[in-house]
mmCIF file of C-alpha atoms in Angstrom:
data_model
loop_
_atom_site.group_PDB
_atom_site.id
_atom_site.type_symbol
_atom_site.label_atom_id
_atom_site.label_comp_id
_atom_site.label_asym_id
_atom_site.label_seq_id
_atom_site.Cartn_x
_atom_site.Cartn_y
_atom_site.Cartn_z
ATOM 1 C CA ARG A 1 -7.657 7.637 -18.023
ATOM 2 C CA LYS A 2 -7.015 6.499 -14.469
ATOM 3 C CA GLU A 3 -3.408 6.294 -13.283
ATOM 4 C CA VAL A 4 -3.764 2.588 -12.664
ATOM 5 C CA GLU A 5 -6.550 0.169 -13.448
ATOM 6 C CA GLN A 6 -7.205 -3.325 -12.191
ATOM 7 C CA ASP A 7 -10.108 -5.692 -12.693
ATOM 8 C CA PRO A 8 -11.644 -5.892 -9.197
ATOM 9 C CA GLY A 9 -12.771 -9.506 -9.682
ATOM 10 C CA PRO A 10 -13.461 -11.646 -7.807
ATOM 11 C CA PHE A 11 -11.638 -14.346 -9.698
ATOM 12 C CA ASN A 12 -13.000 -17.644 -8.394
ATOM 13 C CA VAL A 13 -10.698 -20.505 -9.345
ATOM 14 C CA PRO A 14 -10.379 -24.125 -8.199
ATOM 15 C CA GLU A 15 -7.334 -25.330 -6.356
ATOM 16 C CA GLY A 16 -4.522 -26.180 -8.728
ATOM 17 C CA ALA A 17 -5.653 -23.763 -11.418
ATOM 18 C CA THR A 18 -3.509 -21.146 -13.101
ATOM 19 C CA VAL A 19 -4.770 -17.588 -12.888
ATOM 20 C CA ALA A 20 -3.435 -14.324 -14.258
ATOM 21 C CA PHE A 21 -4.132 -10.696 -13.461
ATOM 22 C CA ASN A 22 -3.231 -7.610 -15.429
ATOM 23 C CA CYS A 23 -2.809 -4.052 -14.309
ATOM 24 C CA THR A 24 -2.539 -1.101 -16.674
ATOM 25 C CA TYR A 25 -0.881 2.198 -15.888
ATOM 26 C CA SER A 26 -1.111 5.515 -17.688
ATOM 27 C CA ASN A 27 2.163 7.240 -16.790
ATOM 28 C CA SER A 28 4.860 6.165 -19.223
ATOM 29 C CA ALA A 29 7.486 7.584 -16.841
ATOM 30 C CA SER A 30 6.691 4.904 -14.267
ATOM 31 C CA GLN A 31 9.836 3.046 -13.353
ATOM 32 C CA SER A 32 9.324 0.732 -10.401
ATOM 33 C CA PHE A 33 6.588 -1.858 -10.303
ATOM 34 C CA PHE A 34 5.358 -4.218 -7.635
ATOM 35 C CA TRP A 35 2.662 -6.663 -6.719
ATOM 36 C CA TYR A 36 1.356 -6.567 -3.166
ATOM 37 C CA ARG A 37 -0.930 -9.015 -1.453
ATOM 38 C CA GLN A 38 -3.554 -7.903 1.047
ATOM 39 C CA ASP A 39 -5.458 -10.333 3.215
ATOM 40 C CA CYS A 40 -8.822 -9.347 4.618
ATOM 41 C CA ARG A 41 -8.486 -6.638 7.276
ATOM 42 C CA LYS A 42 -4.693 -6.774 7.137
ATOM 43 C CA GLU A 43 -1.974 -4.529 5.805
ATOM 44 C CA PRO A 44 -0.670 -5.007 2.246
ATOM 45 C CA LYS A 45 2.550 -7.000 2.011
ATOM 46 C CA LEU A 46 5.068 -6.990 -0.789
ATOM 47 C CA LEU A 47 4.682 -10.084 -2.918
ATOM 48 C CA MET A 48 7.260 -9.331 -5.554
ATOM 49 C CA SER A 49 8.877 -6.603 -7.576
ATOM 50 C CA VAL A 50 8.380 -6.621 -11.324
ATOM 51 C CA TYR A 51 11.459 -6.398 -13.491
ATOM 52 C CA SER A 52 11.649 -5.508 -17.153
ATOM 53 C CA SER A 53 12.854 -8.966 -18.112
ATOM 54 C CA GLY A 54 10.155 -10.665 -16.056
ATOM 55 C CA ASN A 55 10.783 -12.558 -12.861
ATOM 56 C CA GLU A 56 9.616 -15.643 -11.096
ATOM 57 C CA ASP A 57 9.297 -16.598 -7.444
ATOM 58 C CA GLY A 58 8.107 -20.135 -6.998
ATOM 59 C CA ARG A 59 4.568 -20.370 -8.343
ATOM 60 C CA PHE A 60 4.404 -16.645 -9.067
ATOM 61 C CA THR A 61 5.567 -14.960 -12.271
ATOM 62 C CA ALA A 62 5.502 -11.233 -12.853
ATOM 63 C CA GLN A 63 5.961 -9.493 -16.164
ATOM 64 C CA LEU A 64 6.178 -5.936 -17.406
ATOM 65 C CA ASN A 65 5.090 -4.765 -20.838
ATOM 66 C CA ARG A 66 6.278 -1.186 -21.224
ATOM 67 C CA ALA A 67 5.005 -0.813 -24.772
ATOM 68 C CA SER A 68 1.436 -1.561 -23.732
ATOM 69 C CA GLN A 69 1.906 -0.163 -20.231
ATOM 70 C CA TYR A 70 0.777 -3.049 -18.133
ATOM 71 C CA ILE A 71 2.135 -5.506 -15.622
ATOM 72 C CA SER A 72 0.887 -9.002 -15.030
ATOM 73 C CA LEU A 73 0.916 -11.596 -12.287
ATOM 74 C CA LEU A 74 0.582 -15.306 -13.010
ATOM 75 C CA ILE A 75 -0.125 -17.762 -10.229
ATOM 76 C CA ARG A 76 0.341 -21.446 -11.013
ATOM 77 C CA ASP A 77 -1.043 -24.366 -9.022
ATOM 78 C CA SER A 78 -3.281 -22.102 -6.917
ATOM 79 C CA LYS A 79 -3.572 -22.881 -3.219
ATOM 80 C CA LEU A 80 -6.394 -22.032 -0.857
ATOM 81 C CA SER A 81 -3.923 -19.782 0.937
ATOM 82 C CA ASP A 82 -3.516 -17.674 -2.206
ATOM 83 C CA SER A 83 -6.996 -16.236 -1.610
ATOM 84 C CA ALA A 84 -6.436 -12.530 -1.095
ATOM 85 C CA THR A 85 -6.570 -9.192 -2.870
ATOM 86 C CA TYR A 86 -3.638 -8.458 -5.165
ATOM 87 C CA LEU A 87 -2.621 -4.832 -5.574
ATOM 88 C CA CYS A 88 -0.449 -3.504 -8.344
ATOM 89 C CA VAL A 89 1.827 -0.648 -7.394
ATOM 90 C CA PHE A 90 4.153 1.618 -9.292
ATOM 91 C CA SER A 91 6.309 4.637 -8.676
ATOM 92 C CA THR A 92 7.623 7.315 -10.978
ATOM 93 C CA SER A 93 11.185 8.508 -11.127
ATOM 94 C CA GLY A 94 11.716 11.720 -9.191
ATOM 95 C CA THR A 95 8.773 11.221 -6.855
ATOM 96 C CA TYR A 96 8.509 9.642 -3.450
ATOM 97 C CA LYS A 97 5.033 8.345 -4.024
ATOM 98 C CA TYR A 98 3.773 4.932 -4.889
ATOM 99 C CA ILE A 99 0.481 4.603 -6.719
ATOM 100 C CA PHE A 100 -1.728 1.688 -5.735
ATOM 101 C CA GLY A 101 -4.372 -0.008 -7.778
ATOM 102 C CA THR A 102 -7.646 -0.827 -6.080
ATOM 103 C CA GLY A 103 -6.831 -4.519 -6.198
ATOM 104 C CA THR A 104 -8.013 -7.760 -7.755
ATOM 105 C CA ARG A 105 -9.710 -10.188 -5.443
ATOM 106 C CA LEU A 106 -8.833 -13.859 -5.816
ATOM 107 C CA LYS A 107 -10.775 -16.717 -4.258
ATOM 108 C CA VAL A 108 -9.302 -20.178 -4.562
ATOM 109 C CA LEU A 109 -11.995 -22.797 -4.045
ATOM 110 C CA ALA A 110 -11.553 -26.300 -2.654
ATOM 111 C CA SER B 1 16.290 -5.867 10.543
ATOM 112 C CA GLN B 2 13.818 -3.080 10.037
ATOM 113 C CA THR B 3 10.454 -3.079 11.759
ATOM 114 C CA ILE B 4 7.554 -0.672 11.763
ATOM 115 C CA HIS B 5 5.206 -0.282 14.688
ATOM 116 C CA GLN B 6 1.781 1.296 14.524
ATOM 117 C CA TRP B 7 -0.767 1.686 17.281
ATOM 118 C CA PRO B 8 -3.453 1.334 18.375
ATOM 119 C CA ALA B 9 -4.778 -1.555 16.292
ATOM 120 C CA THR B 10 -8.408 -0.501 16.647
ATOM 121 C CA LEU B 11 -10.049 2.676 17.804
ATOM 122 C CA VAL B 12 -13.633 3.813 18.234
ATOM 123 C CA GLN B 13 -13.996 7.541 18.641
ATOM 124 C CA PRO B 14 -17.005 9.890 18.811
ATOM 125 C CA VAL B 15 -17.532 12.587 16.225
ATOM 126 C CA GLY B 16 -15.753 15.771 17.236
ATOM 127 C CA SER B 17 -13.119 14.066 19.360
ATOM 128 C CA PRO B 18 -9.386 14.433 18.678
ATOM 129 C CA LEU B 19 -7.185 11.761 17.146
ATOM 130 C CA SER B 20 -3.544 10.813 17.435
ATOM 131 C CA LEU B 21 -2.059 7.785 15.698
ATOM 132 C CA GLU B 22 1.601 7.019 16.059
ATOM 133 C CA CYS B 23 4.023 5.135 13.892
ATOM 134 C CA THR B 24 7.677 4.359 14.561
ATOM 135 C CA VAL B 25 10.311 2.634 12.488
ATOM 136 C CA GLU B 26 13.281 0.731 13.865
ATOM 137 C CA GLY B 27 16.450 -0.486 12.259
ATOM 138 C CA THR B 28 16.880 2.197 9.630
ATOM 139 C CA SER B 29 17.715 5.867 9.340
ATOM 140 C CA ASN B 30 16.297 8.654 7.188
ATOM 141 C CA PRO B 31 13.312 6.686 5.930
ATOM 142 C CA ASN B 32 10.570 8.139 3.793
ATOM 143 C CA LEU B 33 7.367 7.862 5.815
ATOM 144 C CA TYR B 34 3.783 7.719 4.619
ATOM 145 C CA TRP B 35 0.224 7.717 5.926
ATOM 146 C CA TYR B 36 -2.431 5.988 3.843
ATOM 147 C CA ARG B 37 -6.133 5.499 4.408
ATOM 148 C CA GLN B 38 -8.211 2.676 3.020
ATOM 149 C CA ALA B 39 -11.959 3.123 3.197
ATOM 150 C CA ALA B 40 -14.094 -0.016 3.341
ATOM 151 C CA GLY B 41 -13.929 -1.855 0.011
ATOM 152 C CA ARG B 42 -11.746 0.796 -1.599
ATOM 153 C CA GLY B 43 -8.156 1.394 -2.589
ATOM 154 C CA LEU B 44 -5.362 3.042 -0.652
ATOM 155 C CA GLN B 45 -5.386 6.815 -0.585
ATOM 156 C CA LEU B 46 -2.122 8.593 0.172
ATOM 157 C CA LEU B 47 -2.706 11.198 2.863
ATOM 158 C CA PHE B 48 0.763 12.469 3.793
ATOM 159 C CA TYR B 49 4.371 11.680 3.147
ATOM 160 C CA SER B 50 7.586 12.893 4.712
ATOM 161 C CA VAL B 51 11.188 12.824 3.516
ATOM 162 C CA GLY B 52 12.674 14.234 6.720
ATOM 163 C CA ILE B 53 12.061 15.663 10.171
ATOM 164 C CA GLY B 54 9.499 18.424 9.999
ATOM 165 C CA GLN B 55 8.955 17.932 6.262
ATOM 166 C CA ILE B 56 5.365 16.982 5.525
ATOM 167 C CA SER B 57 3.601 16.890 2.179
ATOM 168 C CA SER B 58 -0.157 16.650 2.069
ATOM 169 C CA GLU B 59 -1.822 14.897 -0.809
ATOM 170 C CA VAL B 60 -5.465 15.763 -0.264
ATOM 171 C CA PRO B 61 -7.247 18.501 1.648
ATOM 172 C CA GLN B 62 -8.834 16.976 4.681
ATOM 173 C CA ASN B 63 -9.538 17.080 8.352
ATOM 174 C CA LEU B 64 -6.209 15.523 9.244
ATOM 175 C CA SER B 65 -2.644 16.650 9.817
ATOM 176 C CA ALA B 66 0.685 14.895 10.182
ATOM 177 C CA SER B 67 3.911 15.586 12.005
ATOM 178 C CA ARG B 68 7.373 14.075 12.108
ATOM 179 C CA PRO B 69 9.011 15.172 15.349
ATOM 180 C CA GLN B 70 11.818 12.613 15.090
ATOM 181 C CA ASP B 71 13.513 10.844 12.213
ATOM 182 C CA ARG B 72 11.664 7.576 12.727
ATOM 183 C CA GLN B 73 8.394 8.823 14.184
ATOM 184 C CA PHE B 74 5.340 9.837 12.201
ATOM 185 C CA ILE B 75 2.109 11.026 13.801
ATOM 186 C CA LEU B 76 -1.324 11.456 12.276
ATOM 187 C CA SER B 77 -3.694 13.817 14.074
ATOM 188 C CA SER B 78 -7.063 15.439 13.950
ATOM 189 C CA LYS B 79 -8.562 18.088 16.182
ATOM 190 C CA LYS B 80 -12.159 17.051 15.496
ATOM 191 C CA LEU B 81 -13.059 13.765 13.864
ATOM 192 C CA LEU B 82 -15.773 13.470 11.240
ATOM 193 C CA LEU B 83 -17.784 10.371 10.384
ATOM 194 C CA SER B 84 -16.010 10.324 7.022
ATOM 195 C CA ASP B 85 -12.656 9.871 8.787
ATOM 196 C CA SER B 86 -13.519 6.241 9.498
ATOM 197 C CA GLY B 87 -11.232 3.798 7.749
ATOM 198 C CA PHE B 88 -8.127 1.674 7.923
ATOM 199 C CA TYR B 89 -5.061 3.858 8.476
ATOM 200 C CA LEU B 90 -1.723 2.513 7.393
ATOM 201 C CA CYS B 91 1.719 3.865 8.052
ATOM 202 C CA ALA B 92 4.505 2.844 5.706
ATOM 203 C CA TRP B 93 8.197 3.445 5.194
ATOM 204 C CA SER B 94 10.548 3.179 2.273
ATOM 205 C CA VAL B 95 14.277 3.521 1.796
ATOM 206 C CA ARG B 96 15.077 7.065 0.817
ATOM 207 C CA GLY B 97 16.271 7.285 -2.755
ATOM 208 C CA ALA B 98 15.479 3.645 -3.476
ATOM 209 C CA ALA B 99 11.990 3.447 -4.903
ATOM 210 C CA HIS B 100 12.695 0.008 -6.333
ATOM 211 C CA TYR B 101 12.578 -1.496 -2.828
ATOM 212 C CA GLY B 102 8.888 -0.751 -2.369
ATOM 213 C CA TYR B 103 7.039 0.035 0.820
ATOM 214 C CA THR B 104 6.733 -1.780 4.099
ATOM 215 C CA PHE B 105 3.487 -1.195 5.946
ATOM 216 C CA GLY B 106 2.638 -1.206 9.605
ATOM 217 C CA SER B 107 -0.179 -3.435 10.760
ATOM 218 C CA GLY B 108 -2.686 -0.589 10.561
ATOM 219 C CA THR B 109 -5.231 1.135 12.774
ATOM 220 C CA ARG B 110 -8.894 0.494 12.151
ATOM 221 C CA LEU B 111 -10.709 3.706 13.105
ATOM 222 C CA THR B 112 -14.459 3.884 13.519
ATOM 223 C CA VAL B 113 -15.954 7.293 14.143
ATOM 224 C CA VAL B 114 -19.402 7.064 15.738
#
């Protein structure tokens, strides 16, 4: 099983739609979780951390399910500017390394 | 505030030529530093990370090397580039001992080996 798996997409959604991505991880010792956003030919940027109790930042909601070992990202009221690749990232206690998923591509259509 | 600088932004180099990419961080001390590579249409591959001056850990055997001559400076090098070294190279830093803060990336260097 891969360390982290994401559906590569693309997810093509109309403006205003709600879209959700999942990301599964195999290492149960993983402790820190994040969602990053990467625009075409740009560096990844931190979108939000993912906390055990779930967290929200405006139109974005992130959740962690430790029992099933996945994190999710929900985007409400999608905007054209949300079009990007979304990377899930996690790190394991005692290491300095962050593991990146290959990303899920989102296209928001007018 | 902390900033990370990476240069050059783009580079076209012939096969067999040397390479030196530099990354510096400002506004923090004792950062963890990382070099990643992203091949076209693929995920990020960790190449090297460093937890202190002169301390380099290599993740994959390759044609590249890294050095950390100063606390906030990280250099990626090659003596002879291969075609397969083409890609998007990203430097990143994180707060030492605080994995929950995540990474901050530099703006990247797009390397094309011809």
